[in-house]
CSV table of C-alpha atoms in Angstrom, one decimal:
chain,number,residue,atom,x,y,z
A,1,UNK,CA,0.0,0.1,0.0
A,2,UNK,CA,1.4,3.4,-1.0
A,3,UNK,CA,2.0,6.0,1.7
A,4,UNK,CA,-0.5,8.8,1.7
A,5,UNK,CA,0.7,11.8,-0.3
A,6,UNK,CA,2.2,14.6,2.1
A,7,UNK,CA,-0.2,17.6,2.3
A,8,UNK,CA,1.3,20.7,0.8
A,9,UNK,CA,2.1,23.5,3.3
A,10,UNK,CA,-0.6,26.4,2.8
A,11,UNK,CA,0.9,29.8,1.7
A,12,UNK,CA,-0.2,33.4,1.9
A,13,UNK,CA,-1.2,33.1,-1.8
A,14,UNK,CA,-3.7,30.2,-0.8
A,15,UNK,CA,-5.0,32.6,1.9
A,16,UNK,CA,-5.6,35.4,-0.5
A,17,UNK,CA,-7.6,33.2,-2.9
A,18,UNK,CA,-9.8,31.8,0.1
A,19,UNK,CA,-10.5,35.3,1.4
A,20,UNK,CA,-10.7,37.0,-2.1
A,21,UNK,CA,-8.1,39.7,-1.2
A,22,UNK,CA,-4.6,40.5,-2.5
A,23,UNK,CA,-1.5,38.7,-1.3
A,24,UNK,CA,-0.4,42.1,-0.1
A,25,UNK,CA,-3.3,42.4,2.1
A,26,UNK,CA,-2.7,39.0,3.7
A,27,UNK,CA,1.0,39.8,4.2
A,28,UNK,CA,0.0,43.1,6.1
A,29,UNK,CA,-2.5,41.1,8.4
A,30,UNK,CA,-0.3,38.2,9.2
A,31,UNK,CA,2.7,40.1,10.1
A,32,UNK,CA,0.5,42.2,12.7
A,33,UNK,CA,2.7,45.4,12.3
A,34,UNK,CA,1.7,48.9,12.4
A,35,UNK,CA,0.5,49.0,8.7
A,36,UNK,CA,-2.0,46.2,9.6
A,37,UNK,CA,-4.1,48.9,11.3
A,38,UNK,CA,-5.0,50.2,8.0
A,39,UNK,CA,-6.9,47.0,7.0
A,40,UNK,CA,-10.6,47.2,7.6
A,41,UNK,CA,-11.8,44.8,10.4
A,42,UNK,CA,-13.9,42.8,8.2
A,43,UNK,CA,-11.1,42.0,5.9
A,44,UNK,CA,-8.7,41.2,8.7
A,45,UNK,CA,-11.3,38.7,10.1
A,46,UNK,CA,-11.8,37.1,6.7
A,47,UNK,CA,-8.0,36.5,6.2
A,48,UNK,CA,-7.5,35.3,9.7
A,49,UNK,CA,-10.4,32.8,9.3
A,50,UNK,CA,-9.0,31.6,5.9
A,51,UNK,CA,-5.7,31.1,7.6
A,52,UNK,CA,-7.3,29.2,10.3
A,53,UNK,CA,-9.3,27.0,8.0
A,54,UNK,CA,-6.2,26.2,5.8
A,55,UNK,CA,-3.9,25.5,8.8
A,56,UNK,CA,-1.5,28.2,7.8
A,57,UNK,CA,1.7,28.5,10.0
A,58,UNK,CA,3.5,31.8,9.9
A,59,UNK,CA,7.3,31.4,8.9
A,60,UNK,CA,8.9,33.1,11.9
A,61,UNK,CA,12.5,33.3,10.4
A,62,UNK,CA,10.9,35.1,7.2
A,63,UNK,CA,8.9,37.4,9.6
A,64,UNK,CA,12.2,38.2,11.5
A,65,UNK,CA,14.0,39.0,8.3
A,66,UNK,CA,11.4,41.4,7.4
A,67,UNK,CA,11.9,43.5,10.9
A,68,UNK,CA,9.1,41.8,12.8
A,69,UNK,CA,9.2,40.2,16.4
A,70,UNK,CA,9.0,36.5,16.6
A,71,UNK,CA,9.5,36.2,20.2
A,72,UNK,CA,12.7,34.0,19.7
A,73,UNK,CA,15.8,34.6,21.7
A,74,UNK,CA,19.0,33.0,20.6
A,75,UNK,CA,22.0,31.6,22.6
A,76,UNK,CA,25.3,31.6,20.9
A,77,UNK,CA,28.5,30.2,22.2
A,78,UNK,CA,32.1,30.8,20.9
A,79,UNK,CA,33.1,27.1,21.9
A,80,UNK,CA,31.3,23.9,22.2
A,81,UNK,CA,29.5,24.4,25.6
A,82,UNK,CA,26.5,22.5,25.3
A,83,UNK,CA,27.1,20.0,28.0
A,84,UNK,CA,24.8,17.2,29.3
A,85,UNK,CA,26.5,16.6,32.5
A,86,UNK,CA,25.3,18.9,35.5
A,87,UNK,CA,29.0,19.1,36.6
A,88,UNK,CA,30.3,21.0,33.7
A,89,UNK,CA,31.1,24.6,34.3
A,90,UNK,CA,28.8,25.9,31.7
A,91,UNK,CA,25.7,23.6,32.8
A,92,UNK,CA,24.3,26.4,35.1
A,93,UNK,CA,24.5,29.1,32.5
A,94,UNK,CA,22.5,27.2,30.1
A,95,UNK,CA,19.9,26.2,32.5
A,96,UNK,CA,19.5,30.0,33.6
A,97,UNK,CA,19.2,31.1,30.1
A,98,UNK,CA,16.7,28.3,29.2
A,99,UNK,CA,14.6,28.8,32.5
A,100,UNK,CA,14.2,32.8,32.2
A,101,UNK,CA,13.6,32.6,28.5
A,102,UNK,CA,10.7,30.3,29.3
A,103,UNK,CA,9.5,32.5,32.2
A,104,UNK,CA,9.5,35.5,29.8
A,105,UNK,CA,7.3,33.7,27.5
A,106,UNK,CA,9.9,33.4,24.6
A,107,UNK,CA,11.2,30.4,22.8
A,108,UNK,CA,15.0,29.8,22.8
A,109,UNK,CA,17.1,29.0,19.7
A,110,UNK,CA,20.6,27.4,20.3
A,111,UNK,CA,23.1,28.1,17.7
A,112,UNK,CA,25.5,25.4,17.3
A,113,UNK,CA,27.9,24.3,14.8
A,114,UNK,CA,29.6,21.1,13.5
A,115,UNK,CA,33.0,23.0,12.8
A,116,UNK,CA,35.7,23.2,15.1
A,117,UNK,CA,35.9,25.8,17.9
A,118,UNK,CA,38.5,27.7,15.8
A,119,UNK,CA,36.1,27.9,12.8
A,120,UNK,CA,33.0,28.9,14.8
A,121,UNK,CA,31.7,32.3,13.2
A,122,UNK,CA,28.5,34.4,13.8
A,123,UNK,CA,29.2,36.0,10.3
A,124,UNK,CA,28.9,33.3,7.5
A,125,UNK,CA,29.5,34.7,3.9
A,126,UNK,CA,29.2,38.2,5.4
A,127,UNK,CA,25.8,37.6,6.9
A,128,UNK,CA,24.7,37.7,10.6
A,129,UNK,CA,23.2,34.2,11.0
A,130,UNK,CA,21.9,35.3,14.6
A,131,UNK,CA,19.2,37.5,12.9
A,132,UNK,CA,16.8,34.8,12.9
A,133,UNK,CA,16.2,35.5,16.6
A,134,UNK,CA,15.0,38.9,17.9
A,135,UNK,CA,18.1,39.0,20.2
A,136,UNK,CA,20.8,36.8,21.4
A,137,UNK,CA,22.9,35.8,24.6
A,138,UNK,CA,26.5,35.3,23.9
A,139,UNK,CA,28.7,33.0,26.1
A,140,UNK,CA,32.2,31.7,25.9
A,141,UNK,CA,35.8,32.4,26.8
A,142,UNK,CA,37.6,32.6,23.4
A,143,UNK,CA,35.6,35.2,21.7
A,144,UNK,CA,36.1,36.9,18.1
A,145,UNK,CA,36.5,40.5,18.9
A,146,UNK,CA,35.8,41.5,15.3
A,147,UNK,CA,32.5,39.9,15.4
A,148,UNK,CA,31.5,41.5,18.6
A,149,UNK,CA,32.4,44.9,16.9
A,150,UNK,CA,30.3,44.0,14.0
A,151,UNK,CA,27.2,43.2,16.0
A,152,UNK,CA,27.6,46.5,17.9
A,153,UNK,CA,27.9,48.4,14.6
A,154,UNK,CA,24.8,46.9,13.2
A,155,UNK,CA,22.8,47.5,16.3
A,156,UNK,CA,22.0,43.9,16.7
A,157,UNK,CA,20.4,43.4,20.2
A,158,UNK,CA,22.9,41.0,22.3
A,159,UNK,CA,24.1,40.6,25.8
A,160,UNK,CA,27.5,38.8,26.8
A,161,UNK,CA,27.8,36.6,29.7
A,162,UNK,CA,30.8,38.0,31.0
A,163,UNK,CA,32.6,41.4,30.9
A,164,UNK,CA,33.9,41.9,27.4
A,165,UNK,CA,35.1,45.1,25.6
A,166,UNK,CA,35.8,46.2,22.1
A,167,UNK,CA,37.7,49.2,20.8
A,168,UNK,CA,35.0,50.7,18.6
A,169,UNK,CA,32.0,50.8,20.8
A,170,UNK,CA,30.3,49.5,24.0
A,171,UNK,CA,28.3,46.2,24.3
A,172,UNK,CA,25.9,45.1,27.0
A,173,UNK,CA,26.9,42.5,29.5
A,174,UNK,CA,26.2,40.7,32.7
A,175,UNK,CA,29.4,39.8,34.7
A,176,UNK,CA,30.6,38.4,37.9
A,177,UNK,CA,32.3,40.8,40.2
A,178,UNK,CA,35.7,39.4,40.3
A,179,UNK,CA,37.2,42.7,41.7
A,180,UNK,CA,35.2,42.8,44.8
A,181,UNK,CA,35.5,38.9,45.2
A,182,UNK,CA,39.1,38.8,44.9
A,183,UNK,CA,39.6,41.7,47.1
A,184,UNK,CA,37.5,40.1,49.8
A,185,UNK,CA,39.8,36.9,49.5
A,186,UNK,CA,43.0,38.9,50.1
A,187,UNK,CA,41.3,40.8,53.0
A,188,UNK,CA,40.3,37.4,54.7
A,189,UNK,CA,44.0,36.1,54.2
A,190,UNK,CA,45.4,39.3,55.8
A,191,UNK,CA,43.1,38.8,58.5
A,192,UNK,CA,44.5,35.5,59.1
A,193,UNK,CA,48.0,37.1,59.4
A,194,UNK,CA,49.3,36.3,55.8
A,195,UNK,CA,51.6,39.2,54.4
A,196,UNK,CA,53.2,37.5,51.5
A,197,UNK,CA,50.4,36.5,49.0
A,198,UNK,CA,51.2,35.0,45.5
A,199,UNK,CA,48.8,35.5,42.7
A,200,UNK,CA,49.0,32.7,40.0
A,201,UNK,CA,47.2,34.3,37.1
A,202,UNK,CA,46.3,33.0,33.6
A,203,UNK,CA,48.6,33.6,30.9
A,204,UNK,CA,46.1,35.4,28.6
A,205,UNK,CA,45.4,39.2,29.3
A,206,UNK,CA,41.6,38.9,29.3
A,207,UNK,CA,39.0,40.9,31.2
A,208,UNK,CA,38.4,38.4,33.7
A,209,UNK,CA,42.1,38.2,34.6
A,210,UNK,CA,42.5,41.9,34.7
A,211,UNK,CA,39.7,42.1,37.1
A,212,UNK,CA,41.3,39.6,39.3
A,213,UNK,CA,44.6,41.4,39.2
A,214,UNK,CA,42.9,44.6,40.0
A,215,UNK,CA,41.0,43.0,43.0
A,216,UNK,CA,44.4,41.4,44.1
A,217,UNK,CA,46.0,44.9,44.2
A,218,UNK,CA,43.1,46.7,45.8
A,219,UNK,CA,42.7,43.9,48.5
A,220,UNK,CA,46.5,44.3,49.6
A,221,UNK,CA,46.2,48.1,49.6
A,222,UNK,CA,43.2,48.1,51.8
A,223,UNK,CA,44.8,45.7,54.1
A,224,UNK,CA,48.0,48.0,54.3
A,225,UNK,CA,50.3,45.6,52.3
A,226,UNK,CA,52.6,46.9,49.7
A,227,UNK,CA,52.0,45.1,46.3
A,228,UNK,CA,55.0,43.3,45.2
A,229,UNK,CA,54.9,42.5,41.4
A,230,UNK,CA,57.4,39.6,42.0
A,231,UNK,CA,54.4,37.9,43.6
A,232,UNK,CA,52.2,37.7,40.4
A,233,UNK,CA,53.1,34.7,38.3
A,234,UNK,CA,51.9,32.8,35.7
A,235,UNK,CA,52.5,29.4,33.9
A,236,UNK,CA,52.6,28.8,30.1
A,237,UNK,CA,50.8,25.5,30.8
A,238,UNK,CA,48.7,25.1,33.9
A,239,UNK,CA,49.7,21.4,34.0
A,240,UNK,CA,53.2,22.5,34.7
A,241,UNK,CA,52.5,23.5,38.3
A,242,UNK,CA,54.6,21.3,40.5
A,243,UNK,CA,55.5,20.5,44.0
A,244,UNK,CA,58.8,22.1,43.4
A,245,UNK,CA,57.2,25.2,42.3
A,246,UNK,CA,55.3,25.6,45.6
A,247,UNK,CA,58.3,24.8,47.6
A,248,UNK,CA,60.3,27.5,45.7
A,249,UNK,CA,57.7,30.0,46.3
A,250,UNK,CA,57.4,29.3,50.0
A,251,UNK,CA,61.1,28.9,50.5
A,252,UNK,CA,62.5,31.4,48.1
A,253,UNK,CA,59.9,34.1,48.2
A,254,UNK,CA,58.5,33.5,51.8
A,255,UNK,CA,54.9,33.2,50.8
A,256,UNK,CA,52.3,31.8,53.0
A,257,UNK,CA,49.3,32.1,50.8
A,258,UNK,CA,48.6,31.2,47.2
A,259,UNK,CA,45.6,32.6,45.0
A,260,UNK,CA,45.2,30.7,42.0
A,261,UNK,CA,43.2,31.7,38.9
A,262,UNK,CA,41.4,28.6,37.6
A,263,UNK,CA,42.1,27.4,34.1
A,264,UNK,CA,39.4,26.7,31.6
A,265,UNK,CA,39.9,23.0,31.7
A,266,UNK,CA,40.9,20.7,34.7
A,267,UNK,CA,44.6,20.7,34.2
A,268,UNK,CA,45.5,23.2,36.8
A,269,UNK,CA,43.0,21.7,39.5
A,270,UNK,CA,44.5,18.3,38.6
A,271,UNK,CA,48.0,19.8,39.2
A,272,UNK,CA,46.9,21.2,42.5
A,273,UNK,CA,45.6,17.8,43.6
A,274,UNK,CA,48.8,16.2,42.7
A,275,UNK,CA,50.6,18.7,44.7
A,276,UNK,CA,48.4,18.3,47.8
A,277,UNK,CA,48.7,14.5,47.6
A,278,UNK,CA,52.5,14.6,48.0
A,279,UNK,CA,52.3,15.6,51.7
A,280,UNK,CA,55.6,17.7,51.1
A,281,UNK,CA,53.4,20.9,51.4
A,282,UNK,CA,50.2,20.8,53.4
A,283,UNK,CA,47.2,23.0,52.6
A,284,UNK,CA,46.7,25.0,54.8
A,285,UNK,CA,49.1,24.0,57.4
A,286,UNK,CA,52.1,25.1,55.4
A,287,UNK,CA,50.5,27.3,52.9
A,288,UNK,CA,46.9,28.5,52.4
A,289,UNK,CA,45.4,28.1,49.0
A,290,UNK,CA,42.3,29.7,47.6
A,291,UNK,CA,40.9,29.5,44.0
A,292,UNK,CA,39.7,32.7,42.4
A,293,UNK,CA,36.6,31.1,40.8
A,294,UNK,CA,35.0,27.8,40.3
A,295,UNK,CA,36.9,24.8,39.2
A,296,UNK,CA,35.8,23.7,35.5
A,297,UNK,CA,34.2,20.6,36.8
A,298,UNK,CA,33.5,18.6,39.9
A,299,UNK,CA,33.4,15.1,41.4
A,300,UNK,CA,32.5,14.0,44.8
A,301,UNK,CA,36.2,13.1,45.3
A,302,UNK,CA,37.4,16.6,44.5
A,303,UNK,CA,39.0,18.6,47.3
A,304,UNK,CA,36.9,21.4,48.7
A,305,UNK,CA,39.1,24.2,47.9
A,306,UNK,CA,38.4,27.6,49.7
A,307,UNK,CA,37.2,29.8,46.7
A,308,UNK,CA,34.5,32.0,45.6
A,309,UNK,CA,31.8,30.7,43.2
A,310,UNK,CA,30.2,32.5,40.3
A,311,UNK,CA,26.3,32.9,40.5
A,312,UNK,CA,26.1,31.3,37.0
A,313,UNK,CA,22.4,30.6,36.7
A,314,UNK,CA,21.5,34.1,38.1
A,315,UNK,CA,24.0,35.8,35.6
A,316,UNK,CA,22.4,34.0,32.7
A,317,UNK,CA,18.9,34.7,33.7
A,318,UNK,CA,19.8,38.3,34.3
A,319,UNK,CA,21.4,38.5,30.9
A,320,UNK,CA,17.9,37.4,29.4
A,321,UNK,CA,16.1,40.1,31.3
A,322,UNK,CA,18.7,42.8,30.1
A,323,UNK,CA,18.2,41.5,26.4
A,324,UNK,CA,14.4,41.8,26.7
A,325,UNK,CA,14.7,45.2,28.0
A,326,UNK,CA,16.8,46.2,25.1
A,327,UNK,CA,14.4,44.8,22.5
A,328,UNK,CA,11.7,46.8,24.2
A,329,UNK,CA,13.5,50.2,23.8
A,330,UNK,CA,13.4,52.3,20.8
A,331,UNK,CA,17.0,53.5,21.2
A,332,UNK,CA,18.4,51.0,23.5
A,333,UNK,CA,21.7,51.9,25.4
A,334,UNK,CA,24.3,49.4,26.5
A,335,UNK,CA,23.7,48.1,29.9
A,336,UNK,CA,26.7,46.7,31.9
A,337,UNK,CA,25.7,44.8,35.0
A,338,UNK,CA,27.9,43.0,37.8
A,339,UNK,CA,26.6,40.2,40.1
A,340,UNK,CA,28.4,39.5,43.4
A,341,UNK,CA,30.1,36.1,43.9
A,342,UNK,CA,29.6,33.7,46.9
A,343,UNK,CA,32.5,33.1,49.3
A,344,UNK,CA,32.8,29.1,49.8
A,345,UNK,CA,35.0,28.6,52.9
A,346,UNK,CA,36.4,25.2,51.8
A,347,UNK,CA,39.2,23.6,53.8
A,348,UNK,CA,42.5,25.0,52.3
A,349,UNK,CA,43.0,28.5,54.2
A,350,UNK,CA,44.0,29.0,57.7
A,351,UNK,CA,46.3,31.2,59.9
A,352,UNK,CA,49.7,32.1,58.5
A,353,UNK,CA,52.5,30.0,59.8
A,354,UNK,CA,54.5,31.7,62.5
A,355,UNK,CA,57.8,31.4,60.8
A,356,UNK,CA,57.8,30.1,57.3
A,357,UNK,CA,60.8,28.3,56.1
A,358,UNK,CA,61.8,26.3,53.2
A,359,UNK,CA,61.2,22.6,53.5
A,360,UNK,CA,64.0,20.3,52.8
A,361,UNK,CA,63.9,18.7,49.3
A,362,UNK,CA,63.2,15.1,49.1
A,363,UNK,CA,66.5,13.4,48.3
A,364,UNK,CA,66.7,12.6,44.5
A,365,UNK,CA,63.9,15.1,43.9
A,366,UNK,CA,64.6,17.4,40.8
A,367,UNK,CA,65.5,21.0,41.4
A,368,UNK,CA,62.7,23.4,41.1
A,369,UNK,CA,62.4,25.3,37.9
A,370,UNK,CA,62.0,28.9,38.1
A,371,UNK,CA,58.9,30.7,36.7
A,372,UNK,CA,59.4,34.2,35.6
A,373,UNK,CA,57.2,36.9,37.2
A,374,UNK,CA,54.3,38.0,35.0
A,375,UNK,CA,54.6,41.6,33.3
A,376,UNK,CA,52.7,43.8,35.5
A,377,UNK,CA,49.3,44.7,34.3
A,378,UNK,CA,48.4,48.5,34.8
A,379,UNK,CA,45.5,48.6,37.3
A,380,UNK,CA,42.1,49.3,35.5
A,381,UNK,CA,40.2,52.4,36.6
A,382,UNK,CA,37.4,51.8,39.1
A,383,UNK,CA,34.5,52.8,36.8
A,384,UNK,CA,31.8,50.8,38.7
A,385,UNK,CA,31.8,48.3,36.1
A,386,UNK,CA,34.1,45.5,37.4
A,387,UNK,CA,33.7,41.8,37.0
A,388,UNK,CA,33.1,39.5,33.9
């Protein structure tokens, strides 16, 4: 038996024939724009009745291209960050966007790609493929600045989750307040008697790293401690963090506390776990340690490091609310919001040792390799917009 023939999708031309009007009139009624008010009420009812009889469904993508609102919000990421595991760093962001979009009565469109992360692009063939949505929430670490600039120039409504800047304009973002959170951790360590606090920062000079550096310097100044640029270090590869490094910092630099900026993957936290597992340096007995943010992922076996945590779901939901506000404004101005982080006490900080001294190396262990201080980053102006 042959399968039944598929029913052809009704078009606006079909509606025009059924209602006895022009296709242009049908288009005006279906679009629901300002011009539709010029159509007589009896004609409008006839068009809508014909559309219902024919089972017509509007093409929201086509409506969007003509400048209408289709109540679709987009979510675009600059990396492959659509996890199915709730332990993943990005998982709360995605939940926050999805939940708030539904609460606001919008549908959510996820922009993904089969290309590699390096090949991901918003503009394909010179065209902004996000325009199928009314506006978009953007997410990810490895952004393409030129694409953000292009979105700003064409006034496409978008909000970035995280503080991002471009040279030729301002964009809207909702960011974690890394400056205040880092400064508060420094203050807590100073309260516990620590005076030599090393900051192990990311190699890349991104906005989140600059905000942490500003918070580190601010916290030291507020505690009455003179910043020492020799205590700002970075590693080319987070996996290279070793017990020898930590012993050198304790013995050679006299540090009693270590602030660590988490990497975007698990290499750094795995290296920290390896250091803590040697018993050659005990946290916090020999050296306190705190993370400047959340680890990329967690397992029940993970160490409960002292840290501050990003309100990721709250940030994402706030980004959706800001985006809808922008859509409702005739001449929207960029909005830049910061959200406080949450202190997690953990178990890796404590009072400063009374007399820190270098530990004797284990016989046969390799000599520590030196890590060059990171070039100082000029403090960012306190403009009331810290964070990422």
